[in-house]
């Protein structure tokens, strides 16, 4: 498991498994957001299975499947709502952490400077520069 913190309250990761949950709990995470569509993964890692394991371990589990190249405003709103509702650090996962960082940046448009929303994921190799216009547009709509 490779946790990549973007802030002290939000981190991204490639796909996790039920076996990772004790370590995530020990690290202080309280909410897990699944940004991976079930069609990409084997059945034991589908959202329903991960939800059962995560909730049994005491996590809040949010299913928000993000399709690469087709992030929706619903994805953005659901990510924002999950982050806002969390009572502790959030871990969001997908295949590599990239989609989870993109949807985080879009969800935080207008809350943080665009340059920061792009720079924080870049520390972990996620390139969000192509989303600058989308972030700025969402920021203008929320102000």
CSV table of C-alpha atoms in Angstrom, one decimal:
chain,number,residue,atom,x,y,z
A,1,UNK,CA,0.0,0.0,0.0
A,2,UNK,CA,1.4,3.4,-1.0
A,3,UNK,CA,-0.3,6.3,0.8
A,4,UNK,CA,0.4,9.7,-0.8
A,5,UNK,CA,-0.7,12.6,1.4
A,6,UNK,CA,-1.9,15.7,-0.4
A,7,UNK,CA,-2.7,17.5,2.8
A,8,UNK,CA,-2.8,16.5,6.5
A,9,UNK,CA,-6.5,15.6,6.0
A,10,UNK,CA,-6.5,13.9,2.6
A,11,UNK,CA,-4.4,11.3,1.0
A,12,UNK,CA,-4.6,9.2,-2.2
A,13,UNK,CA,-3.5,5.7,-2.9
A,14,UNK,CA,-3.6,3.0,-5.6
A,15,UNK,CA,-6.1,0.2,-5.0
A,16,UNK,CA,-6.3,-1.0,-1.4
A,17,UNK,CA,-7.5,-4.4,-0.1
A,18,UNK,CA,-9.3,-5.4,3.1
A,19,UNK,CA,-5.9,-6.5,4.5
A,20,UNK,CA,-4.8,-2.9,4.4
A,21,UNK,CA,-7.6,-1.6,6.6
A,22,UNK,CA,-5.9,-2.3,10.0
A,23,UNK,CA,-2.9,-0.2,8.9
A,24,UNK,CA,-5.1,2.6,7.6
A,25,UNK,CA,-7.0,2.6,10.9
A,26,UNK,CA,-3.7,2.7,12.8
A,27,UNK,CA,-2.6,5.6,10.6
A,28,UNK,CA,-5.7,7.6,11.8
A,29,UNK,CA,-7.9,7.5,8.7
A,30,UNK,CA,-11.6,7.6,9.4
A,31,UNK,CA,-13.1,7.8,5.9
A,32,UNK,CA,-12.3,5.9,2.8
A,33,UNK,CA,-13.4,7.0,-0.7
A,34,UNK,CA,-13.5,4.4,-3.4
A,35,UNK,CA,-13.0,6.2,-6.8
A,36,UNK,CA,-12.5,3.0,-8.7
A,37,UNK,CA,-15.3,1.6,-10.9
A,38,UNK,CA,-16.1,-2.0,-10.3
A,39,UNK,CA,-15.6,-2.9,-14.0
A,40,UNK,CA,-11.8,-2.3,-13.5
A,41,UNK,CA,-11.2,-4.7,-10.7
A,42,UNK,CA,-11.8,-8.3,-9.7
A,43,UNK,CA,-15.0,-9.1,-7.7
A,44,UNK,CA,-13.2,-9.4,-4.3
A,45,UNK,CA,-12.3,-5.7,-4.5
A,46,UNK,CA,-15.7,-4.4,-5.8
A,47,UNK,CA,-17.2,-1.6,-3.8
A,48,UNK,CA,-19.7,-3.7,-2.0
A,49,UNK,CA,-17.0,-6.0,-0.7
A,50,UNK,CA,-14.7,-3.1,0.3
A,51,UNK,CA,-17.7,-1.3,1.9
A,52,UNK,CA,-18.5,-4.4,4.1
A,53,UNK,CA,-14.8,-4.7,5.2
A,54,UNK,CA,-14.3,-1.0,5.7
A,55,UNK,CA,-17.5,-0.5,7.7
A,56,UNK,CA,-16.8,-3.6,9.8
A,57,UNK,CA,-13.4,-2.0,10.6
A,58,UNK,CA,-15.1,1.3,11.7
A,59,UNK,CA,-14.6,3.4,8.6
A,60,UNK,CA,-17.0,5.6,6.8
A,61,UNK,CA,-17.0,4.3,3.2
A,62,UNK,CA,-18.0,6.4,0.2
A,63,UNK,CA,-18.4,5.0,-3.2
A,64,UNK,CA,-17.7,7.6,-5.9
A,65,UNK,CA,-16.5,5.7,-9.1
A,66,UNK,CA,-14.6,8.1,-11.4
A,67,UNK,CA,-14.1,7.1,-15.0
A,68,UNK,CA,-10.8,8.3,-16.4
A,69,UNK,CA,-11.3,11.2,-18.8
A,70,UNK,CA,-15.0,11.5,-17.8
A,71,UNK,CA,-15.1,13.0,-14.4
A,72,UNK,CA,-18.6,14.4,-13.7
A,73,UNK,CA,-19.9,17.3,-11.6
A,74,UNK,CA,-21.7,14.6,-9.6
A,75,UNK,CA,-18.2,13.0,-8.9
A,76,UNK,CA,-16.9,16.4,-7.8
A,77,UNK,CA,-19.9,17.1,-5.5
A,78,UNK,CA,-19.8,13.7,-4.0
A,79,UNK,CA,-16.1,13.9,-3.3
A,80,UNK,CA,-16.5,17.4,-1.7
A,81,UNK,CA,-19.4,16.2,0.5
A,82,UNK,CA,-17.4,13.2,1.7
A,83,UNK,CA,-14.4,15.3,2.5
A,84,UNK,CA,-16.6,17.9,4.3
A,85,UNK,CA,-18.4,15.2,6.3
A,86,UNK,CA,-15.3,13.4,7.4
A,87,UNK,CA,-14.4,13.6,11.1
A,88,UNK,CA,-10.8,12.8,10.5
A,89,UNK,CA,-8.3,12.1,7.7
A,90,UNK,CA,-9.6,10.8,4.4
A,91,UNK,CA,-8.0,8.2,2.1
A,92,UNK,CA,-9.2,8.1,-1.5
A,93,UNK,CA,-8.1,5.3,-3.8
A,94,UNK,CA,-8.3,4.4,-7.5
A,95,UNK,CA,-5.9,2.6,-9.8
A,96,UNK,CA,-2.9,4.8,-9.2
A,97,UNK,CA,-4.2,7.7,-7.0
A,98,UNK,CA,-4.3,10.0,-10.1
A,99,UNK,CA,-8.1,10.2,-10.4
A,100,UNK,CA,-8.5,10.6,-6.7
A,101,UNK,CA,-6.1,13.6,-6.8
A,102,UNK,CA,-7.9,15.1,-9.8
A,103,UNK,CA,-11.4,14.9,-8.3
A,104,UNK,CA,-10.0,16.3,-5.0
A,105,UNK,CA,-8.5,19.3,-6.8
A,106,UNK,CA,-11.8,19.9,-8.6
A,107,UNK,CA,-13.7,19.5,-5.3
A,108,UNK,CA,-11.5,22.1,-3.7
A,109,UNK,CA,-11.8,24.7,-6.5
A,110,UNK,CA,-12.4,28.0,-4.9
A,111,UNK,CA,-11.3,26.8,-1.5
A,112,UNK,CA,-7.6,26.8,-2.2
A,113,UNK,CA,-5.5,28.6,-4.9
A,114,UNK,CA,-5.4,26.7,-8.2
A,115,UNK,CA,-1.6,26.7,-8.2
A,116,UNK,CA,-1.7,24.8,-4.8
A,117,UNK,CA,-4.3,22.4,-6.0
A,118,UNK,CA,-2.0,21.5,-8.9
A,119,UNK,CA,1.3,21.6,-7.0
A,120,UNK,CA,0.3,19.3,-4.1
A,121,UNK,CA,-0.5,16.3,-6.2
A,122,UNK,CA,2.6,17.0,-8.4
A,123,UNK,CA,4.8,16.2,-5.4
A,124,UNK,CA,3.7,12.6,-6.0
A,125,UNK,CA,3.9,12.6,-9.8
A,126,UNK,CA,0.3,13.5,-10.6
A,127,UNK,CA,0.1,16.0,-13.4
A,128,UNK,CA,-3.0,18.2,-13.0
A,129,UNK,CA,-2.0,21.1,-15.2
A,130,UNK,CA,-4.4,20.1,-17.9
A,131,UNK,CA,-7.2,20.6,-15.3
A,132,UNK,CA,-6.3,24.3,-14.6
A,133,UNK,CA,-9.1,25.7,-16.6
A,134,UNK,CA,-11.7,23.3,-15.0
A,135,UNK,CA,-10.4,24.2,-11.6
A,136,UNK,CA,-10.6,28.0,-12.3
A,137,UNK,CA,-14.1,27.6,-13.9
A,138,UNK,CA,-15.4,25.8,-10.8
A,139,UNK,CA,-13.7,28.3,-8.5
A,140,UNK,CA,-15.5,31.1,-10.3
A,141,UNK,CA,-18.8,29.3,-10.1
A,142,UNK,CA,-18.5,28.8,-6.3
A,143,UNK,CA,-17.4,32.3,-5.4
